Structure formats: structure tokens, C-alpha cells
Short mmCIF file of C-alpha atoms and ligand atoms in Angstrom, two decimals:
data_model
loop_
_atom_site.label_atom_id
_atom_site.label_comp_id
_atom_site.label_asym_id
_atom_site.label_seq_id
_atom_site.Cartn_x
_atom_site.Cartn_y
_atom_site.Cartn_z
CA MET A 1 120.64 171.76 98.83
CA THR A 2 120.14 168.07 97.25
CA GLU A 3 121.05 167.75 93.75
CA SER A 4 117.19 167.67 92.79
CA CYS A 5 115.28 170.29 93.96
CA VAL A 6 111.24 169.94 93.69
CA VAL A 7 109.09 172.97 94.04
CA LEU A 8 105.31 173.09 94.64
CA ALA A 9 104.03 176.90 93.56
CA ILE A 10 100.59 178.51 93.92
CA GLU A 11 99.49 181.25 92.00
CA THR A 12 96.38 183.07 92.58
CA SER A 13 96.98 186.65 91.64
CA CYS A 14 94.20 187.16 89.48
CA ASP A 15 91.39 184.80 87.90
CA GLU A 16 93.54 181.64 87.52
CA THR A 17 93.89 179.48 90.54
CA SER A 18 97.06 177.32 89.50
CA ALA A 19 99.36 175.25 91.11
CA ALA A 20 102.46 173.39 89.87
CA VAL A 21 105.37 171.07 90.45
CA VAL A 22 108.82 172.02 88.93
CA GLU A 23 112.05 170.38 89.41
CA ASN A 24 115.12 172.25 89.68
CA GLY A 25 113.43 175.62 88.34
CA ARG A 26 113.58 174.07 84.63
CA TYR A 27 111.39 170.68 84.25
CA VAL A 28 107.81 171.10 84.72
CA LEU A 29 106.15 167.87 86.26
CA SER A 30 102.80 169.50 86.22
CA ASN A 31 101.01 172.88 85.93
CA ILE A 32 97.25 172.84 86.67
CA ILE A 33 95.37 176.04 85.84
CA ALA A 34 91.68 176.53 86.94
CA SER A 35 90.46 179.76 85.01
CA GLN A 36 87.70 181.38 86.14
CA VAL A 37 87.39 183.37 83.00
CA ASP A 38 83.80 182.11 82.23
CA LEU A 39 82.34 183.36 85.35
CA HIS A 40 84.09 187.04 85.10
CA LYS A 41 82.89 187.03 81.23
CA LYS A 42 79.48 188.50 81.88
CA PHE A 43 81.10 191.42 83.91
CA GLY A 44 83.39 192.39 80.98
CA GLY A 45 86.21 191.94 83.40
CA VAL A 46 87.75 190.37 86.69
CA VAL A 47 85.20 191.01 89.75
CA PRO A 48 87.88 190.83 92.85
CA GLU A 49 85.45 189.46 95.34
CA ILE A 50 84.10 186.81 93.12
CA ALA A 51 87.60 185.69 92.26
CA SER A 52 88.65 185.36 96.05
CA ARG A 53 85.65 183.47 96.55
CA LYS A 54 86.40 181.16 93.61
CA HIS A 55 90.28 180.76 94.63
CA LEU A 56 88.75 179.70 98.13
CA GLU A 57 86.93 176.99 96.48
CA MET A 58 89.72 175.95 93.93
CA VAL A 59 92.97 176.02 95.59
CA ILE A 60 93.02 172.97 97.64
CA PRO A 61 91.67 170.71 94.85
CA VAL A 62 93.85 172.31 92.28
CA ILE A 63 97.03 171.53 94.48
CA HIS A 64 95.98 168.14 95.02
CA GLU A 65 95.59 167.78 91.42
CA ALA A 66 99.03 169.35 90.48
CA LEU A 67 100.59 166.70 93.02
CA GLU A 68 98.81 163.76 91.55
CA ALA A 69 99.66 164.84 88.08
CA SER A 70 103.45 165.30 88.88
CA GLY A 71 103.51 162.06 90.24
CA ALA A 72 105.18 163.23 93.58
CA ALA A 73 103.67 163.46 97.02
CA LEU A 74 103.83 166.19 99.40
CA SER A 75 106.61 164.37 100.93
CA ASN A 76 108.86 164.72 98.11
CA ILE A 77 108.19 168.79 97.87
CA ASP A 78 111.39 170.26 99.05
CA VAL A 79 110.41 173.83 98.60
CA LEU A 80 107.11 175.82 98.55
CA ALA A 81 106.37 178.95 96.61
CA VAL A 82 103.72 181.51 96.22
CA THR A 83 102.84 184.44 94.26
CA LYS A 84 102.82 187.46 96.79
CA GLY A 85 101.96 190.25 94.55
CA PRO A 86 101.17 192.17 92.63
CA GLY A 87 97.51 191.41 91.96
CA LEU A 88 94.26 191.24 93.77
CA VAL A 89 95.07 191.35 97.20
CA GLY A 90 91.93 189.00 98.32
CA ALA A 91 92.88 186.76 95.55
CA LEU A 92 96.54 186.85 96.34
CA LEU A 93 95.88 185.87 100.23
CA VAL A 94 94.07 182.76 99.44
CA GLY A 95 97.11 181.55 97.78
CA VAL A 96 99.54 182.79 100.52
CA SER A 97 97.39 181.64 103.41
CA ALA A 98 97.35 177.97 101.83
CA VAL A 99 100.94 177.88 101.39
CA LYS A 100 101.56 179.17 104.60
CA ALA A 101 99.57 176.61 106.29
CA ILE A 102 101.49 173.67 104.28
CA ALA A 103 104.66 175.46 105.23
CA PHE A 104 104.02 175.63 108.93
CA ALA A 105 102.65 171.95 108.88
CA ARG A 106 105.44 170.20 106.88
CA LYS A 107 108.39 172.36 108.11
CA LEU A 108 109.13 173.57 104.31
CA PRO A 109 111.10 176.41 103.28
CA LEU A 110 108.66 179.15 101.62
CA ILE A 111 109.48 181.37 98.77
CA GLY A 112 107.49 184.36 98.07
CA VAL A 113 107.56 185.18 94.36
CA ASN A 114 106.68 188.47 92.61
CA HIS A 115 104.30 187.81 89.75
CA ILE A 116 106.10 189.90 87.33
CA GLU A 117 109.23 187.98 87.94
CA GLY A 118 107.28 184.83 87.44
CA HIS A 119 106.29 185.92 83.88
CA ILE A 120 109.90 186.32 82.95
CA TYR A 121 110.75 182.97 84.40
CA ALA A 122 108.34 181.11 82.29
CA ASN A 123 110.85 181.85 79.72
CA PHE A 124 113.70 179.29 81.49
CA LEU A 125 110.91 177.03 81.71
CA GLU A 126 110.39 176.76 77.79
CA HIS A 127 114.16 177.27 77.04
CA ARG A 128 116.28 175.65 79.31
CA GLU A 129 119.72 176.54 77.69
CA LEU A 130 118.69 180.40 78.46
CA ASN A 131 120.42 182.29 81.07
CA PRO A 132 120.70 186.27 81.73
CA PRO A 133 121.44 188.90 80.66
CA PHE A 134 118.72 189.59 78.37
CA VAL A 135 116.03 192.19 77.84
CA CYS A 136 112.46 191.21 78.33
CA LEU A 137 109.28 192.65 77.16
CA ILE A 138 106.52 191.82 79.86
CA VAL A 139 103.15 192.55 78.44
CA SER A 140 100.13 191.53 80.49
CA GLY A 141 96.69 192.72 81.56
CA GLY A 142 97.97 194.52 84.36
CA HIS A 143 101.52 195.30 83.20
CA THR A 144 103.82 196.85 80.35
CA GLN A 145 107.56 196.90 81.44
CA LEU A 146 110.70 196.79 79.29
CA VAL A 147 113.37 195.23 82.23
CA TYR A 148 116.88 194.46 81.89
CA MET A 149 117.56 190.87 83.68
CA LYS A 150 121.24 191.20 84.39
CA ASP A 151 121.56 188.19 86.59
CA HIS A 152 118.93 186.00 88.42
CA GLY A 153 117.11 188.15 90.88
CA CYS A 154 118.51 191.58 89.48
CA TYR A 155 116.37 193.67 87.25
CA GLU A 156 116.46 196.92 85.78
CA ILE A 157 113.18 198.64 84.81
CA MET A 158 114.12 200.51 81.37
CA GLY A 159 110.52 201.61 80.73
CA GLN A 160 106.81 201.06 81.54
CA THR A 161 103.38 201.96 80.48
CA ARG A 162 102.34 205.71 81.91
CA ASP A 163 98.54 204.70 82.02
CA ASP A 164 96.84 201.50 80.76
CA ALA A 165 98.85 198.33 80.30
CA ALA A 166 98.75 196.81 76.52
CA GLY A 167 96.61 193.79 77.66
CA GLU A 168 94.07 196.04 79.09
CA ALA A 169 94.25 198.19 75.58
CA PHE A 170 93.08 194.79 74.14
CA ASP A 171 90.55 194.23 76.80
CA LYS A 172 88.83 197.63 76.78
CA ALA A 173 89.00 197.84 72.99
CA ALA A 174 86.97 194.55 72.98
CA ARG A 175 84.68 195.49 75.32
CA ALA A 176 83.84 198.86 73.06
CA LEU A 177 83.50 196.38 70.33
CA ASN A 178 81.09 194.05 71.95
CA LEU A 179 83.64 191.14 71.69
CA GLY A 180 83.56 189.78 75.24
CA TYR A 181 86.43 189.16 77.78
CA PRO A 182 89.26 188.73 77.57
CA GLY A 183 89.88 190.96 74.50
CA GLY A 184 93.44 189.89 73.39
CA PRO A 185 92.72 186.52 72.03
CA VAL A 186 89.72 187.70 70.16
CA ILE A 187 91.23 190.80 68.84
CA ASP A 188 94.22 188.82 67.54
CA LYS A 189 92.13 186.46 65.68
CA LEU A 190 89.62 189.02 64.05
CA ALA A 191 92.69 191.15 63.10
CA ARG A 192 93.98 188.21 60.96
CA GLU A 193 91.24 188.76 58.48
CA GLY A 194 91.54 192.68 58.42
CA ASP A 195 93.48 195.30 56.88
CA PRO A 196 95.91 196.77 59.31
CA ASN A 197 96.47 199.74 56.98
CA LYS A 198 92.45 200.83 56.51
CA ILE A 199 92.26 202.62 59.62
CA GLU A 200 94.91 204.64 60.97
CA PHE A 201 95.14 204.49 64.84
CA PRO A 202 97.82 206.78 66.74
CA ARG A 203 101.08 205.46 68.08
CA ALA A 204 102.16 207.24 71.18
CA TYR A 205 106.08 207.30 71.08
CA LEU A 206 106.58 209.85 73.77
CA GLU A 207 109.65 211.83 74.48
CA GLU A 208 112.89 211.29 72.26
CA GLY A 209 114.75 208.22 73.68
CA SER A 210 111.92 207.42 76.32
CA LEU A 211 111.15 203.70 76.62
CA ASP A 212 107.91 204.25 78.35
CA PHE A 213 104.51 203.57 76.78
CA SER A 214 101.05 205.25 76.72
CA PHE A 215 97.93 203.46 75.16
CA SER A 216 95.23 205.58 76.65
CA GLY A 217 95.31 207.67 73.16
CA VAL A 218 94.88 204.83 71.05
CA LYS A 219 91.85 203.52 73.00
CA THR A 220 90.50 206.89 72.82
CA ALA A 221 90.65 206.97 69.18
CA LEU A 222 89.17 203.72 69.02
CA LEU A 223 86.21 204.98 70.91
CA ASN A 224 85.91 207.98 69.18
CA TYR A 225 85.90 206.12 66.04
CA ILE A 226 83.37 203.70 67.07
CA ASN A 227 80.93 206.89 68.13
CA SER A 228 81.52 208.61 65.17
CA LYS A 229 80.54 205.61 62.82
CA LYS A 230 77.63 204.54 65.13
CA GLN A 231 76.58 208.51 64.73
CA LYS A 232 76.65 208.81 61.25
CA ASN A 233 75.06 204.94 61.01
CA GLN A 234 77.97 203.33 59.12
CA GLU A 235 79.08 200.12 59.12
CA ILE A 236 82.17 199.28 61.38
CA VAL A 237 84.50 196.58 59.89
CA VAL A 238 85.55 195.00 63.09
CA GLU A 239 88.06 192.73 61.44
CA ASP A 240 89.80 196.15 59.91
CA VAL A 241 89.55 197.98 63.22
CA ALA A 242 90.97 194.96 65.29
CA ALA A 243 93.78 195.05 62.57
CA GLY A 244 94.47 198.75 62.48
CA TYR A 245 94.26 199.01 66.44
CA GLN A 246 96.21 196.02 67.19
CA GLU A 247 99.14 197.29 64.59
CA ALA A 248 99.28 200.77 66.65
CA ILE A 249 99.89 198.65 69.95
CA VAL A 250 102.42 196.16 68.14
CA ASP A 251 104.24 198.89 66.20
CA VAL A 252 105.09 200.95 69.50
CA LEU A 253 105.91 197.75 71.46
CA VAL A 254 108.33 196.47 68.69
CA ASP A 255 110.25 199.79 68.16
CA LYS A 256 110.64 200.65 72.07
CA THR A 257 111.63 196.90 72.76
CA PHE A 258 114.43 196.92 69.92
CA GLN A 259 115.61 200.25 71.44
CA ALA A 260 115.81 198.58 74.82
CA VAL A 261 117.89 195.71 73.09
CA LYS A 262 120.34 198.45 71.34
CA TYR A 263 120.92 200.04 74.64
CA LYS A 264 121.83 197.09 76.41
CA LYS A 265 123.79 195.55 73.72
CA VAL A 266 122.39 192.02 74.17
CA ASN A 267 121.43 189.65 71.40
CA VAL A 268 118.53 187.90 73.21
CA LEU A 269 114.93 189.00 73.86
CA THR A 270 112.55 187.35 75.88
CA LEU A 271 108.80 188.05 75.91
CA ALA A 272 106.34 187.40 78.92
CA GLY A 273 102.78 187.70 79.92
CA GLY A 274 99.54 187.17 78.20
CA VAL A 275 100.06 189.51 75.21
CA ALA A 276 103.26 187.78 74.59
CA ALA A 277 100.76 185.38 72.93
CA ASN A 278 99.79 187.76 70.44
CA SER A 279 100.79 186.45 66.95
CA ARG A 280 101.39 189.70 65.03
CA LEU A 281 103.58 190.97 67.95
CA ARG A 282 105.49 187.72 67.97
CA GLN A 283 105.59 187.87 64.18
CA LYS A 284 106.88 191.22 63.94
CA LEU A 285 109.57 191.06 66.43
CA VAL A 286 110.87 187.92 64.74
CA GLU A 287 111.10 189.50 61.66
CA ARG A 288 113.12 192.67 63.28
CA GLY A 289 115.18 190.18 65.13
CA GLU A 290 116.41 188.44 61.95
CA GLU A 291 117.40 191.62 60.62
CA GLU A 292 119.12 192.61 63.59
CA GLY A 293 120.77 189.42 64.76
CA VAL A 294 118.64 189.16 67.89
CA LYS A 295 117.52 186.01 69.29
CA ILE A 296 113.77 186.01 70.04
CA LEU A 297 112.46 183.82 72.85
CA TYR A 298 109.18 183.13 74.03
CA PRO A 299 107.07 180.70 76.28
CA GLY A 300 104.66 178.39 74.82
CA ILE A 301 101.10 180.10 75.19
CA HIS A 302 99.97 178.11 78.12
CA LEU A 303 103.16 179.62 80.00
CA CYS A 304 102.36 183.16 78.82
CA THR A 305 99.20 183.52 80.57
CA ASP A 306 98.96 183.11 84.35
CA ASN A 307 100.19 179.85 85.67
CA ALA A 308 102.21 178.45 88.61
CA ALA A 309 104.95 176.60 86.96
CA MET A 310 106.63 180.15 86.09
CA ILE A 311 106.12 181.17 89.83
CA ALA A 312 108.02 177.45 90.68
CA SER A 313 110.71 178.53 88.53
CA ALA A 314 111.42 182.05 89.61
CA ALA A 315 111.35 180.45 93.41
CA PHE A 316 113.95 177.94 92.54
CA TYR A 317 116.61 180.75 92.06
CA ARG A 318 115.26 182.67 94.81
CA TYR A 319 115.99 179.74 97.07
CA LYS A 320 119.47 179.02 95.61
CA LYS A 321 120.20 182.77 96.81
CA GLY A 322 118.77 181.90 100.36
CA ASP A 323 115.84 184.32 99.90
CA ILE A 324 113.39 182.38 101.97
CA ALA A 325 110.55 183.90 103.70
CA ASP A 326 108.85 183.14 107.12
CA LEU A 327 105.35 183.01 108.31
CA THR A 328 104.99 186.52 108.42
CA LEU A 329 104.69 186.52 104.49
CA ASN A 330 101.80 188.69 103.33
CA ALA A 331 100.05 189.75 99.96
CA HIS A 332 100.72 192.96 98.37
CA ALA A 333 98.34 194.56 95.83
CA ARG A 334 101.51 196.78 94.52
CA LEU A 335 104.68 195.55 94.34
CA SER A 336 107.43 196.18 91.89
CA LEU A 337 110.14 194.01 90.61
O1 KG4 B 401 99.49 187.50 81.96
P1 KG4 B 401 98.01 187.52 81.90
O2 KG4 B 401 97.26 186.20 81.81
O3 KG4 B 401 97.29 188.12 83.06
C1 KG4 B 401 97.99 189.34 83.89
O4 KG4 B 401 98.79 188.98 84.57
O5 KG4 B 401 97.19 190.25 83.45
O6 KG4 B 401 97.62 188.28 80.56
C2 KG4 B 401 96.05 188.47 80.32
C3 KG4 B 401 96.21 189.48 79.11
C4 KG4 B 401 94.83 190.04 78.86
O7 KG4 B 401 94.79 191.37 78.71
C5 KG4 B 401 94.53 189.50 77.52
O8 KG4 B 401 93.52 189.86 76.84
C6 KG4 B 401 95.90 189.36 76.96
O9 KG4 B 401 96.70 189.04 78.10
N1 KG4 B 401 96.01 188.20 75.97
C7 KG4 B 401 96.13 188.79 74.59
C8 KG4 B 401 96.45 187.54 73.79
N2 KG4 B 401 96.21 186.59 74.89
C9 KG4 B 401 95.93 187.09 75.92
N3 KG4 B 401 96.33 190.07 74.10
C10 KG4 B 401 96.69 189.98 72.79
N4 KG4 B 401 96.89 188.82 71.99
C11 KG4 B 401 96.47 187.77 72.55
N5 KG4 B 401 96.80 186.58 71.43
ZN1 ZN B 402 100.28 187.83 84.77
#
């Protein structure tokens, strides 16, 4: 490997077509994200078939834009990378096929990256001094996991959701309250104007010592609350509902995360995934971190949600280990770390 290693990565696992150029796993030269969120908004969630078609339309222009913005030409790229799963299989296939075609034409090494691993690596882009071991709380629209990252490519899943992901819980609540999609950012914003203690929502801690999560109960409690208010013709103070609901989710996330940190005796906690953008979650984790001497690191908001730069960072470390794919690389809807 030459001293500098430039990775071009593509991410198409859900509703963002993204391409990025990253140097040595840490330096983002470009990170282009074409969001389809407006297309899916009217359906209240991502429609897989529409997502695949839009990725097809966008993938080549986005790659061109990423190269142009980075100042690099395709001839300057050392390694290609792509998200291979988990995600929507039709959406993933667009990125996988595009990158395989370039790898074949340019005879470049190809790395298949797990999307969740990518989310963890967003932290390496933001915090260049960061190295494992640490605990990472991954909270996105599709996943909620507590992971111990022992070394590059070496993970232990300490806990995960048994039903809805945290982001899904936010999105479903927003839909029930007619707040649109995606729900997380709207609930976060409304909650700042509300009282988190006005309406008490349930917190599912599960069995003693368990680091698993369950968010279906809090969601059902919200639906029941809305229905009962409607039946009684009473006003719903959406700010208070948002604040109370968010607080219930955040409290459980914070408690279990610090339990995981304690088990592993680490003093660094990282956050990853779209819900890591939640301001209340960040605030409560940072406060608790100060009390317990744990450093809380998280990526900037643009690196929390789906993007290709995080995929490029993870790919760099996989490449260093020689974990190179061939042209049989495929997309996998389900894929664990
Ligand atoms: O990581 P991501 O972009 O896509 C997945 O891989 O799922 O995460 C998207 C999720 C959505 O559920 C969205 O509602 C949530 O992240 N989200 C938030 C916030 N910003 C995005 N949830 C809570 N608070 C936020 N500020
Ligand atoms: Zn994601």
C-alpha cells in the first residue's frame, strides 16, 4: 500500500444516494448525499421500489460529483468500497452493481462494507485521534445496538432491540401525530418547547442486567394516549407529547449505554446512526459522561445519517487487513456485524 490511500465509496442502502472520497480512512475529500426524503414523504416512509429506481437515476451523477468535489480523478482512486448490507436489497444492488462495474473496468480492489460498521466509523472521521476499544451506541431508523468495538473489524454485540429500532419509534410516533417523515428531527424540535414530565410514558428495562431494548410498548402507549384524547375530544399538546415520548426513549438508551460502558470498563463512548443527532440524547449522555468520567464522542449531524464517507472510512481499515471482495460480491438485506 502506498503512503496515501484514497477510497471512493458508494452508499445506497436506504433512501440516500451517496458517494464520497476519503483519504487514509480519516480525511473526507468529498461526501455527496442526494436525499430522496421528499419523494418518500407523502407515503410516510421509504417505498423500496421507488428508492431503487431513484438510486439508479442518481448513482452515476453522484459519483461524478463526489470525484469532482474531491479534486481527484478516477485514476487517483486506490480502493473502491460499497455498502453490501443490511438494507433494502433492491437499493443496495444499485450501489453494488455500480461499484463492481468500476472495479472491473479499472482493475481496482473492492471492499464490501456492513452499513452498521460504517455508522461506527463516522466517529473516526470526526475524531482523528480515536482508536478502539470503546463502546458504541448505534441508533438509527433500522437498528438499535450496543456494540463493544475491541479493535478494527472486531465487534461484540452487547444488546439490541427486540422489536422497533429507536428511529422507527420516532418515525411511527410522528406518523401517528401527523408530523410527517422522518419523525426524529420533528419530535426533537417540538420536544424543546414541551415539558418532558407532563405525560408519563413507559420505559422498558426488560430483565435485570439485560442490555436489550424494546420500544414497541412506548409506541403503543402513545397510540392509546392519542386515541383516548380524541375520543374525549380533548386537545393534544403535541410539544408535551413529543417531550414525554422522547424522554422515555432517551432515558432507557442512556441507562443501558452506561451499563455497557461499566461492564467493559472503557472511558470512551461513541454514538452512531441518525438518532445520534437527537439533541436530548446527546445532552443527557454528555451530562452523565461528565459525572462518570466517560468521554462522549459523536459525529457531526451530516455524518450521523446515511453517507458514503463513513463507508469509505470502514473500508480503509478492512483494506489494511486484506479483507478484499471479488466480483461475486452481493447485496444482503440482512447482515449482522
Ligand atoms: O442512520 P439513518 O440516516 O438511516 C438508517 O440507517 O436508518 O437514520 C434515520 C433515522 C430516522 O428514523 C430518523 O427519524 C432518525 O434517524 N433521526 C432522529 C433525529 N434525526 C434523525 N431521531 C431523533 N432525533 C433526531 N434529531
Ligand atoms: Zn443508516
